[in-house]
mmCIF file of C-alpha atoms and ligand atoms in Angstrom:
data_model
loop_
_atom_site.group_PDB
_atom_site.id
_atom_site.type_symbol
_atom_site.label_atom_id
_atom_site.label_comp_id
_atom_site.label_asym_id
_atom_site.label_seq_id
_atom_site.Cartn_x
_atom_site.Cartn_y
_atom_site.Cartn_z
ATOM 1 C CA UNK D 28 14.545 8.282 -7.166
ATOM 2 C CA UNK D 29 13.429 11.843 -7.595
ATOM 3 C CA UNK D 30 11.758 14.024 -5.038
ATOM 4 C CA UNK D 31 11.106 16.727 -7.604
ATOM 5 C CA UNK D 32 7.653 18.148 -7.222
ATOM 6 C CA UNK D 33 7.243 17.183 -3.568
ATOM 7 C CA UNK D 34 6.333 20.194 -1.446
ATOM 8 C CA UNK D 35 9.195 20.788 1.048
ATOM 9 C CA UNK D 36 6.654 21.169 3.861
ATOM 10 C CA UNK D 37 6.124 17.396 3.540
ATOM 11 C CA UNK D 38 9.658 16.815 4.846
ATOM 12 C CA UNK D 39 9.212 19.290 7.695
ATOM 13 C CA UNK D 40 6.056 17.466 8.779
ATOM 14 C CA UNK D 41 7.767 14.075 8.591
ATOM 15 C CA UNK D 42 10.723 15.340 10.627
ATOM 16 C CA UNK D 43 8.342 16.718 13.246
ATOM 17 C CA UNK D 44 6.635 13.316 13.494
ATOM 18 C CA UNK D 45 10.022 11.590 13.706
ATOM 19 C CA UNK D 46 11.047 13.876 16.584
ATOM 20 C CA UNK D 47 7.820 13.043 18.404
ATOM 21 C CA UNK D 48 8.581 9.325 17.926
ATOM 22 C CA UNK D 49 12.145 9.906 19.169
ATOM 23 C CA UNK D 50 10.753 11.462 22.330
ATOM 24 C CA UNK D 51 8.388 8.508 22.739
ATOM 25 C CA UNK D 52 11.273 6.038 22.404
ATOM 26 C CA UNK D 53 13.692 8.149 24.440
ATOM 27 C CA UNK D 54 16.066 8.473 21.459
ATOM 28 C CA UNK D 55 18.403 11.489 21.584
ATOM 29 C CA UNK D 56 19.925 11.215 18.134
ATOM 30 C CA UNK D 57 18.815 9.478 14.947
ATOM 31 C CA UNK D 58 21.477 8.512 12.381
ATOM 32 C CA UNK D 59 20.346 7.594 8.860
ATOM 33 C CA UNK D 60 22.589 6.653 5.968
ATOM 34 C CA UNK D 61 21.858 4.487 2.911
ATOM 35 C CA UNK D 62 18.344 2.989 2.778
ATOM 36 C CA UNK D 63 14.872 4.428 2.348
ATOM 37 C CA UNK D 64 14.483 6.363 5.614
ATOM 38 C CA UNK D 65 16.843 9.089 4.365
ATOM 39 C CA UNK D 66 14.845 9.953 1.210
ATOM 40 C CA UNK D 67 11.644 9.650 3.241
ATOM 41 C CA UNK D 68 12.831 12.475 5.509
ATOM 42 C CA UNK D 69 14.860 14.593 3.078
ATOM 43 C CA UNK D 70 14.006 13.667 -0.520
ATOM 44 C CA UNK D 71 17.650 12.642 -1.022
ATOM 45 C CA UNK D 72 18.802 9.112 -1.780
ATOM 46 C CA UNK D 73 22.409 8.469 -0.726
ATOM 47 C CA UNK D 74 24.662 6.782 -3.248
ATOM 48 C CA UNK D 75 25.382 3.315 -1.826
ATOM 49 C CA UNK D 76 29.143 3.806 -1.989
ATOM 50 C CA UNK D 77 32.094 3.914 0.385
ATOM 51 C CA UNK D 78 31.885 7.616 1.218
ATOM 52 C CA UNK D 79 29.647 8.386 4.168
ATOM 53 C CA UNK D 80 26.360 10.227 3.770
ATOM 54 C CA UNK D 81 24.516 10.584 7.054
ATOM 55 C CA UNK D 82 21.577 12.529 8.336
ATOM 56 C CA UNK D 83 22.024 13.406 12.004
ATOM 57 C CA UNK D 84 18.708 14.269 13.643
ATOM 58 C CA UNK D 85 18.880 15.464 17.242
ATOM 59 C CA UNK D 86 15.648 15.242 19.212
ATOM 60 C CA UNK D 87 15.760 19.032 19.578
ATOM 61 C CA UNK D 88 17.671 21.356 17.280
ATOM 62 C CA UNK D 89 18.525 21.331 13.612
ATOM 63 C CA UNK D 90 19.235 18.202 11.608
ATOM 64 C CA UNK D 91 22.459 18.014 9.619
ATOM 65 C CA UNK D 92 23.216 16.034 6.504
ATOM 66 C CA UNK D 93 26.861 14.998 6.377
ATOM 67 C CA UNK D 94 27.683 14.509 2.715
ATOM 68 C CA UNK D 95 30.766 13.919 0.558
ATOM 69 C CA UNK D 96 31.639 17.301 -0.994
ATOM 70 C CA UNK D 97 31.510 15.849 -4.493
ATOM 71 C CA UNK D 98 27.929 14.612 -3.946
ATOM 72 C CA UNK D 99 26.637 17.793 -2.283
ATOM 73 C CA UNK D 100 25.460 19.303 -5.608
ATOM 74 C CA UNK D 101 22.955 16.409 -5.956
ATOM 75 C CA UNK D 102 21.110 17.396 -2.793
ATOM 76 C CA UNK D 103 18.000 19.503 -3.135
ATOM 77 C CA UNK D 104 18.102 21.538 0.055
ATOM 78 C CA UNK D 105 14.974 21.753 2.172
ATOM 79 C CA UNK D 106 15.112 25.028 4.129
ATOM 80 C CA UNK D 107 14.330 24.475 7.777
ATOM 81 C CA UNK D 108 14.650 20.696 7.507
ATOM 82 C CA UNK D 109 18.397 20.126 7.562
ATOM 83 C CA UNK D 110 21.745 21.854 7.127
ATOM 84 C CA UNK D 111 24.314 20.461 4.701
ATOM 85 C CA UNK D 112 27.771 19.710 6.030
ATOM 86 C CA UNK D 113 30.034 18.697 3.161
ATOM 87 C CA UNK D 114 33.231 16.825 3.984
ATOM 88 C CA UNK D 115 36.394 16.828 1.887
ATOM 89 C CA UNK D 116 38.402 13.801 0.803
ATOM 90 C CA UNK D 117 40.923 14.091 3.656
ATOM 91 C CA UNK D 118 38.410 14.600 6.464
ATOM 92 C CA UNK D 119 37.061 11.902 8.777
ATOM 93 C CA UNK D 120 33.279 11.939 8.349
ATOM 94 C CA UNK D 121 32.484 9.753 11.365
ATOM 95 C CA UNK D 122 34.287 12.297 13.576
ATOM 96 C CA UNK D 123 31.880 14.921 12.222
ATOM 97 C CA UNK D 124 28.943 12.665 13.108
ATOM 98 C CA UNK D 125 30.367 11.974 16.573
ATOM 99 C CA UNK D 126 30.783 15.698 17.140
ATOM 100 C CA UNK D 127 27.118 16.325 16.374
ATOM 101 C CA UNK D 128 25.921 13.359 18.448
ATOM 102 C CA UNK D 129 28.240 13.972 21.410
ATOM 103 C CA UNK D 130 26.536 13.561 24.762
ATOM 104 C CA UNK D 131 23.652 11.468 23.401
ATOM 105 C CA UNK D 132 22.342 8.789 25.731
ATOM 106 C CA UNK D 133 20.470 6.770 23.113
ATOM 107 C CA UNK D 134 21.384 6.753 19.436
ATOM 108 C CA UNK D 135 19.122 5.093 16.849
ATOM 109 C CA UNK D 136 20.829 3.921 13.637
ATOM 110 C CA UNK D 137 19.331 2.905 10.315
ATOM 111 C CA UNK D 138 19.430 -0.820 9.489
ATOM 112 C CA UNK D 139 21.323 -0.299 6.263
ATOM 113 C CA UNK D 140 24.174 1.868 7.534
ATOM 114 C CA UNK D 141 27.443 0.175 6.519
ATOM 115 C CA UNK D 142 28.843 -1.771 9.470
ATOM 116 C CA UNK D 143 32.228 -0.066 9.006
ATOM 117 C CA UNK D 144 30.774 3.329 9.889
ATOM 118 C CA UNK D 145 29.012 2.004 12.978
ATOM 119 C CA UNK D 146 32.223 0.255 14.067
ATOM 120 C CA UNK D 147 34.103 3.530 13.628
ATOM 121 C CA UNK D 148 31.449 5.466 15.549
ATOM 122 C CA UNK D 149 31.181 3.197 18.576
ATOM 123 C CA UNK D 150 34.428 4.265 20.312
ATOM 124 C CA UNK D 151 33.771 7.900 19.422
ATOM 125 C CA UNK D 152 30.468 7.913 21.328
ATOM 126 C CA UNK D 153 31.425 6.224 24.597
ATOM 127 C CA UNK D 154 28.512 5.695 26.950
ATOM 128 C CA UNK D 155 25.872 5.941 24.208
ATOM 129 C CA UNK D 156 23.359 3.130 23.912
ATOM 130 C CA UNK D 157 22.654 2.092 20.320
ATOM 131 C CA UNK D 158 19.236 1.035 19.069
ATOM 132 C CA UNK D 159 17.514 0.498 15.704
ATOM 133 C CA UNK D 160 15.976 3.424 13.834
ATOM 134 C CA UNK D 161 13.228 1.156 12.515
ATOM 135 C CA UNK D 162 11.411 1.513 15.856
ATOM 136 C CA UNK D 163 11.251 5.260 15.330
ATOM 137 C CA UNK D 164 10.753 5.599 11.570
ATOM 138 C CA UNK D 165 9.030 2.301 10.686
ATOM 139 C CA UNK D 166 5.540 3.100 11.996
ATOM 140 C CA UNK D 167 5.644 6.498 10.283
ATOM 141 C CA UNK D 168 6.696 5.022 6.962
ATOM 142 C CA UNK D 169 3.878 2.493 7.199
ATOM 143 C CA UNK D 170 1.207 5.226 7.437
ATOM 144 C CA UNK D 171 1.439 7.022 4.131
ATOM 145 C CA UNK D 172 0.799 10.755 4.001
ATOM 146 C CA UNK D 173 -1.060 12.408 1.136
ATOM 147 C CA UNK D 174 2.089 13.013 -0.951
ATOM 148 C CA UNK D 175 2.895 9.319 -0.740
ATOM 149 C CA UNK D 176 -0.647 8.212 -1.546
ATOM 150 C CA UNK D 177 -0.596 10.530 -4.563
ATOM 151 C CA UNK D 178 2.667 8.955 -5.726
ATOM 152 C CA UNK D 179 1.342 5.399 -5.261
ATOM 153 C CA UNK D 180 -1.859 6.358 -7.094
ATOM 154 C CA UNK D 181 0.079 7.725 -10.077
ATOM 155 C CA UNK D 182 2.279 4.621 -10.235
ATOM 156 C CA UNK D 183 -0.812 2.383 -9.997
ATOM 157 C CA UNK D 184 -2.557 4.229 -12.818
ATOM 158 C CA UNK D 185 0.540 3.814 -15.005
ATOM 159 C CA UNK D 186 0.621 0.010 -14.674
ATOM 160 C CA UNK D 187 -3.153 -0.103 -15.138
ATOM 161 C CA UNK D 188 -2.690 1.436 -18.594
ATOM 162 C CA UNK D 189 -0.329 -1.423 -19.450
ATOM 163 C CA UNK D 190 -2.724 -4.035 -18.036
ATOM 164 C CA UNK D 191 -5.481 -2.554 -20.198
ATOM 165 C CA UNK D 192 -3.298 -2.928 -23.296
ATOM 166 C CA UNK D 193 -2.710 -6.539 -22.401
ATOM 167 C CA UNK D 194 -6.442 -7.094 -21.973
ATOM 168 C CA UNK D 195 -7.284 -5.347 -25.257
ATOM 169 C CA UNK D 196 -4.944 -7.744 -27.046
ATOM 170 C CA UNK D 197 -2.509 -4.966 -27.964
ATOM 171 C CA UNK D 198 0.492 -6.786 -26.561
ATOM 172 C CA UNK D 199 1.249 -9.791 -28.801
ATOM 173 C CA UNK D 200 1.459 -13.061 -26.882
ATOM 174 C CA UNK D 201 1.034 -16.257 -28.920
ATOM 175 C CA UNK D 202 4.296 -17.344 -30.531
ATOM 176 C CA UNK D 203 6.454 -15.085 -28.355
ATOM 177 C CA UNK D 204 8.556 -16.244 -25.446
ATOM 178 C CA UNK D 205 7.679 -15.260 -21.897
ATOM 179 C CA UNK D 206 10.997 -13.384 -21.734
ATOM 180 C CA UNK D 207 10.100 -11.398 -24.841
ATOM 181 C CA UNK D 208 6.738 -10.355 -23.387
ATOM 182 C CA UNK D 209 8.467 -9.536 -20.093
ATOM 183 C CA UNK D 210 10.857 -7.222 -21.948
ATOM 184 C CA UNK D 211 7.872 -5.634 -23.686
ATOM 185 C CA UNK D 212 6.137 -4.983 -20.344
ATOM 186 C CA UNK D 213 9.391 -3.609 -18.900
ATOM 187 C CA UNK D 214 9.744 -1.159 -21.760
ATOM 188 C CA UNK D 215 6.144 -0.035 -21.289
ATOM 189 C CA UNK D 216 6.699 0.431 -17.517
ATOM 190 C CA UNK D 217 9.444 2.970 -18.287
ATOM 191 C CA UNK D 218 7.466 4.605 -21.112
ATOM 192 C CA UNK D 219 4.570 5.096 -18.709
ATOM 193 C CA UNK D 220 6.733 7.211 -16.424
ATOM 194 C CA UNK D 221 8.516 4.874 -14.014
ATOM 195 C CA UNK D 222 12.193 5.508 -13.265
ATOM 196 C CA UNK D 223 12.924 1.829 -12.907
ATOM 197 C CA UNK D 224 11.427 -1.616 -13.511
ATOM 198 C CA UNK D 225 11.248 -3.789 -10.400
ATOM 199 C CA UNK D 226 9.954 -6.960 -12.053
ATOM 200 C CA UNK D 227 7.834 -8.198 -14.941
ATOM 201 C CA UNK D 228 6.809 -11.787 -14.299
ATOM 202 C CA UNK D 229 5.278 -13.462 -17.358
ATOM 203 C CA UNK D 230 4.276 -17.072 -16.800
ATOM 204 C CA UNK D 231 2.355 -19.145 -19.324
ATOM 205 C CA UNK D 232 0.262 -22.252 -18.731
ATOM 206 C CA UNK D 233 1.909 -24.649 -16.263
ATOM 207 C CA UNK D 234 4.641 -22.070 -15.514
ATOM 208 C CA UNK D 235 1.986 -19.854 -13.928
ATOM 209 C CA UNK D 236 1.729 -22.443 -11.138
ATOM 210 C CA UNK D 237 5.061 -21.083 -9.821
ATOM 211 C CA UNK D 238 4.190 -17.747 -8.173
ATOM 212 C CA UNK D 239 7.579 -16.081 -8.734
ATOM 213 C CA UNK D 240 8.336 -17.777 -12.044
ATOM 214 C CA UNK D 241 11.249 -16.250 -13.934
ATOM 215 C CA UNK D 242 10.127 -15.439 -17.476
ATOM 216 C CA UNK D 243 12.052 -17.717 -19.795
ATOM 217 C CA UNK D 244 12.289 -19.211 -23.267
ATOM 218 C CA UNK D 245 8.908 -20.973 -23.129
ATOM 219 C CA UNK D 246 6.760 -20.011 -26.124
ATOM 220 C CA UNK D 247 3.262 -18.779 -25.341
ATOM 221 C CA UNK D 248 0.625 -20.906 -27.077
ATOM 222 C CA UNK D 249 -3.039 -20.562 -27.937
ATOM 223 C CA UNK D 250 -5.646 -21.518 -25.342
ATOM 224 C CA UNK D 251 -3.663 -21.066 -22.179
ATOM 225 C CA UNK D 252 -3.482 -18.701 -19.256
ATOM 226 C CA UNK D 253 -0.758 -16.036 -19.163
ATOM 227 C CA UNK D 254 -0.047 -14.522 -15.752
ATOM 228 C CA UNK D 255 1.586 -11.079 -15.775
ATOM 229 C CA UNK D 256 2.777 -9.514 -12.484
ATOM 230 C CA UNK D 257 4.672 -6.298 -12.995
ATOM 231 C CA UNK D 258 5.692 -3.059 -11.384
ATOM 232 C CA UNK D 259 8.346 -0.419 -11.038
ATOM 233 C CA UNK D 260 9.320 2.661 -9.091
ATOM 234 C CA UNK D 261 7.963 6.078 -10.057
ATOM 235 C CA UNK D 262 9.117 9.221 -8.221
ATOM 236 C CA UNK D 263 10.294 7.014 -5.376
ATOM 237 C CA UNK D 264 7.129 4.899 -4.974
ATOM 238 C CA UNK D 265 6.347 1.423 -6.236
ATOM 239 C CA UNK D 266 3.634 -0.060 -8.408
ATOM 240 C CA UNK D 267 2.669 -3.744 -8.416
ATOM 241 C CA UNK D 268 -0.274 -5.373 -10.177
ATOM 242 C CA UNK D 269 -1.143 -8.831 -11.471
ATOM 243 C CA UNK D 270 -3.578 -9.688 -14.244
ATOM 244 C CA UNK D 271 -4.100 -12.946 -16.088
ATOM 245 C CA UNK D 272 -5.324 -13.200 -19.652
ATOM 246 C CA UNK D 273 -6.303 -16.287 -21.654
ATOM 247 C CA UNK D 274 -5.134 -16.760 -25.241
ATOM 248 C CA UNK D 275 -8.527 -17.861 -26.492
ATOM 249 C CA UNK D 276 -11.740 -18.750 -24.678
ATOM 250 C CA UNK D 277 -10.957 -19.811 -21.093
ATOM 251 C CA UNK D 278 -11.446 -23.537 -20.535
ATOM 252 C CA UNK D 279 -14.136 -24.584 -18.051
ATOM 253 C CA UNK D 280 -11.768 -25.595 -15.232
ATOM 254 C CA UNK D 281 -9.815 -22.365 -15.484
ATOM 255 C CA UNK D 282 -12.938 -20.206 -15.716
ATOM 256 C CA UNK D 283 -14.447 -21.910 -12.669
ATOM 257 C CA UNK D 284 -11.328 -21.412 -10.549
ATOM 258 C CA UNK D 285 -10.954 -17.842 -11.756
ATOM 259 C CA UNK D 286 -14.465 -16.973 -10.604
ATOM 260 C CA UNK D 287 -13.427 -18.129 -7.121
ATOM 261 C CA UNK D 288 -10.180 -16.147 -7.250
ATOM 262 C CA UNK D 289 -11.993 -13.044 -8.438
ATOM 263 C CA UNK D 290 -14.462 -13.272 -5.558
ATOM 264 C CA UNK D 291 -11.700 -13.942 -3.013
ATOM 265 C CA UNK D 292 -9.792 -10.880 -4.158
ATOM 266 C CA UNK D 293 -12.924 -8.714 -4.099
ATOM 267 C CA UNK D 294 -13.714 -9.875 -0.559
ATOM 268 C CA UNK D 295 -10.105 -9.224 0.515
ATOM 269 C CA UNK D 296 -10.153 -5.666 -0.794
ATOM 270 C CA UNK D 297 -13.526 -5.002 0.828
ATOM 271 C CA UNK D 298 -12.266 -6.340 4.189
ATOM 272 C CA UNK D 299 -9.776 -3.475 4.526
ATOM 273 C CA UNK D 300 -11.657 -1.253 6.971
ATOM 274 C CA UNK D 301 -9.546 0.823 9.356
ATOM 275 C CA UNK D 302 -9.108 -1.090 12.620
ATOM 276 C CA UNK D 303 -9.230 -4.536 10.981
ATOM 277 C CA UNK D 304 -6.235 -6.696 11.941
ATOM 278 C CA UNK D 305 -4.107 -7.446 8.866
ATOM 279 C CA UNK D 306 -4.556 -11.190 9.372
ATOM 280 C CA UNK D 307 -8.332 -10.801 8.993
ATOM 281 C CA UNK D 308 -7.847 -9.724 5.375
ATOM 282 C CA UNK D 309 -5.802 -12.841 4.774
ATOM 283 C CA UNK D 310 -8.499 -14.946 6.425
ATOM 284 C CA UNK D 311 -11.227 -13.314 4.333
ATOM 285 C CA UNK D 312 -9.571 -14.118 0.993
ATOM 286 C CA UNK D 313 -8.495 -17.567 2.149
ATOM 287 C CA UNK D 314 -11.995 -18.483 3.307
ATOM 288 C CA UNK D 315 -13.474 -17.946 -0.165
ATOM 289 C CA UNK D 316 -10.777 -20.107 -1.741
ATOM 290 C CA UNK D 317 -10.985 -22.764 0.995
ATOM 291 C CA UNK D 318 -14.778 -22.956 0.773
ATOM 292 C CA UNK D 319 -14.560 -23.571 -2.971
ATOM 293 C CA UNK D 320 -12.125 -26.442 -2.416
ATOM 294 C CA UNK D 321 -8.945 -24.792 -3.726
ATOM 295 C CA UNK D 322 -7.416 -24.049 -0.295
ATOM 296 C CA UNK D 323 -4.364 -26.280 -0.708
ATOM 297 C CA UNK D 324 -3.495 -24.428 -3.923
ATOM 298 C CA UNK D 325 -3.299 -20.955 -2.333
ATOM 299 C CA UNK D 326 0.288 -21.253 -1.146
ATOM 300 C CA UNK D 327 1.290 -17.747 -0.048
ATOM 301 C CA UNK D 328 0.166 -14.860 2.151
ATOM 302 C CA UNK D 329 -2.522 -12.542 0.799
ATOM 303 C CA UNK D 330 -0.309 -9.491 0.485
ATOM 304 C CA UNK D 331 2.435 -7.111 1.524
ATOM 305 C CA UNK D 332 2.779 -3.446 2.334
ATOM 306 C CA UNK D 333 4.157 -1.206 -0.412
ATOM 307 C CA UNK D 334 5.652 2.264 -0.585
ATOM 308 C CA UNK D 335 9.258 3.230 -1.242
ATOM 309 C CA UNK D 336 9.925 -0.493 -1.117
ATOM 310 C CA UNK D 337 8.145 -3.144 -3.169
ATOM 311 C CA UNK D 338 7.577 -5.302 -0.079
ATOM 312 C CA UNK D 339 7.417 -3.607 3.325
ATOM 313 C CA UNK D 340 5.188 -3.526 6.402
ATOM 314 C CA UNK D 341 2.357 -4.226 6.941
ATOM 315 C CA UNK D 342 2.248 -7.849 5.750
ATOM 316 C CA UNK D 343 -1.203 -9.294 5.121
ATOM 317 C CA UNK D 344 -0.578 -12.639 6.690
ATOM 318 C CA UNK D 345 -1.939 -14.913 9.421
ATOM 319 C CA UNK D 346 -0.340 -13.887 12.710
ATOM 320 C CA UNK D 347 -0.108 -10.170 11.949
ATOM 321 C CA UNK D 348 -2.592 -8.658 14.371
ATOM 322 C CA UNK D 349 -1.631 -5.081 13.559
ATOM 323 C CA UNK D 350 -4.863 -3.126 13.017
ATOM 324 C CA UNK D 351 -5.106 -1.280 9.710
ATOM 325 C CA UNK D 352 -4.691 2.484 9.973
ATOM 326 C CA UNK D 353 -5.693 5.128 7.473
ATOM 327 C CA UNK D 354 -2.702 5.468 5.164
ATOM 328 C CA UNK D 355 -1.601 1.844 5.228
ATOM 329 C CA UNK D 356 -0.917 0.730 1.647
ATOM 330 C CA UNK D 357 -0.745 -2.966 0.790
ATOM 331 C CA UNK D 358 -1.433 -5.548 -1.867
ATOM 332 C CA UNK D 359 -4.345 -7.979 -1.968
ATOM 333 C CA UNK D 360 -3.139 -10.783 -4.227
ATOM 334 C CA UNK D 361 -4.630 -14.213 -3.676
ATOM 335 C CA UNK D 362 -3.658 -16.955 -6.113
ATOM 336 C CA UNK D 363 -4.553 -20.515 -7.058
ATOM 337 C CA UNK D 364 -1.737 -22.707 -8.370
ATOM 338 C CA UNK D 365 -2.302 -26.216 -9.730
ATOM 339 C CA UNK D 366 1.155 -27.784 -10.192
ATOM 340 C CA UNK D 367 1.856 -28.935 -13.728
ATOM 341 C CA UNK D 368 -1.314 -27.400 -15.126
ATOM 342 C CA UNK D 369 -1.872 -23.688 -14.553
ATOM 343 C CA UNK D 370 -1.805 -20.896 -12.006
ATOM 344 C CA UNK D 371 -3.593 -17.606 -11.499
ATOM 345 C CA UNK D 372 -3.263 -14.544 -9.277
ATOM 346 C CA UNK D 373 -5.148 -11.267 -9.105
ATOM 347 C CA UNK D 374 -3.459 -8.298 -7.435
ATOM 348 C CA UNK D 375 -4.371 -4.737 -6.583
ATOM 349 C CA UNK D 376 -2.697 -2.219 -4.315
ATOM 350 C CA UNK D 377 -5.126 -0.885 -1.716
ATOM 351 C CA UNK D 378 -4.945 2.119 0.618
ATOM 352 C CA UNK D 379 -6.904 2.052 3.866
ATOM 353 C CA UNK D 380 -8.826 5.282 4.449
ATOM 354 C CA UNK D 381 -11.345 6.493 7.015
ATOM 355 C CA UNK D 382 -13.998 6.050 4.308
ATOM 356 C CA UNK D 383 -12.977 2.479 3.557
ATOM 357 C CA UNK D 384 -10.428 0.741 1.342
ATOM 358 C CA UNK D 385 -9.476 2.406 -1.938
ATOM 359 C CA UNK D 386 -8.006 0.232 -4.689
ATOM 360 C CA UNK D 387 -5.239 1.908 -6.684
ATOM 361 C CA UNK D 388 -5.506 -0.633 -9.517
ATOM 362 C CA UNK D 389 -8.663 -0.551 -11.527
ATOM 363 C CA UNK D 390 -8.042 -2.420 -14.758
ATOM 364 C CA UNK D 391 -10.552 -5.177 -15.606
ATOM 365 C CA UNK D 392 -10.501 -7.837 -12.878
ATOM 366 C CA UNK D 393 -11.881 -10.583 -15.089
ATOM 367 C CA UNK D 394 -9.989 -13.300 -16.932
ATOM 368 C CA UNK D 395 -10.053 -11.615 -20.333
ATOM 369 C CA UNK D 396 -9.829 -13.810 -23.409
ATOM 370 C CA UNK D 397 -7.465 -12.184 -25.876
ATOM 371 C CA UNK D 398 -6.688 -12.733 -29.522
ATOM 372 C CA UNK D 399 -3.082 -11.684 -29.336
HETATM 373 ZN ZN1 ZN V 404 5.623 -11.516 -4.954
HETATM 374 ZN ZN1 ZN V 405 2.884 -8.368 -7.845
HETATM 375 ZN ZN1 ZN V 406 2.716 -7.828 -4.795
#
């Protein structure tokens, strides 16, 4: 994950919002170690190893990043955001943390902090009440700022270029295995500027009826559907799109179902006005599919939030009454899966804005017949 190119003022703004949330939740000190909250606030991703890296954010006063001396050179300092405090191999890093957090009434800790460090800290902060940092940082991470929307947009455009190649028939399909095409997509994800591939699902024919099918040795044949769901991480933010192509002219049953899917996905994207409860988007897509008689074959939620993590809040699912806010980023990905025959899914990432939903994936939404 690289924070290169991000204006340091972004981190100052995020820290200011975190401090406001700390005040709201009566948190005196925030402790963040491995996980995504640390890069969100500092641009630095801690190595997930045994040496402690920890950002100590007091509600008032300067934040400090405790870091193993040998990893300190990796940190890009953000003036005004945090001080670096490097610890040597014979020092006790949790004592340094305890010193900075001394006197705190409520301490919020990141979910992914190693248990051993929390266990070491507990007796060093007697009288402190411990709570989860997700209450403080989670709502902020859900509402993407402009730098994050820009990063998601760039990642979305990169996978769209690959989807377009697929749809133009430039990625050979017939006669190759799913795994081979998956490797091809993975290579293209990196070539298009991602730092890492998160997944490249390729599922042909009846295999497409399994939503998270693992691309395998099955050979792709003529006259069948090929579902491709792929994404990676670019400059710390994730892409995720699904397109289906047909190796020939789509058969009547597939074309008919796809028209329903296409409409359901369009309706789901359009439903994303600020203030709409997340579950209403799920209901909107589901209604189109239900009304057409395919309801029992749409076997998963409509979507998930996306950002530094591939799946994060807000989830687009029945029961989630959270109203959409400007800056929420999420997928709209209905599917229809007929066991033993075929499956299909259509997925875009969408950002809610004051002017309405903006789709970050814009490759052809149709079921393109390819000669590939
Ligand atoms: Zn999925
Ligand atoms: Zn996907
Ligand atoms: Zn997705």
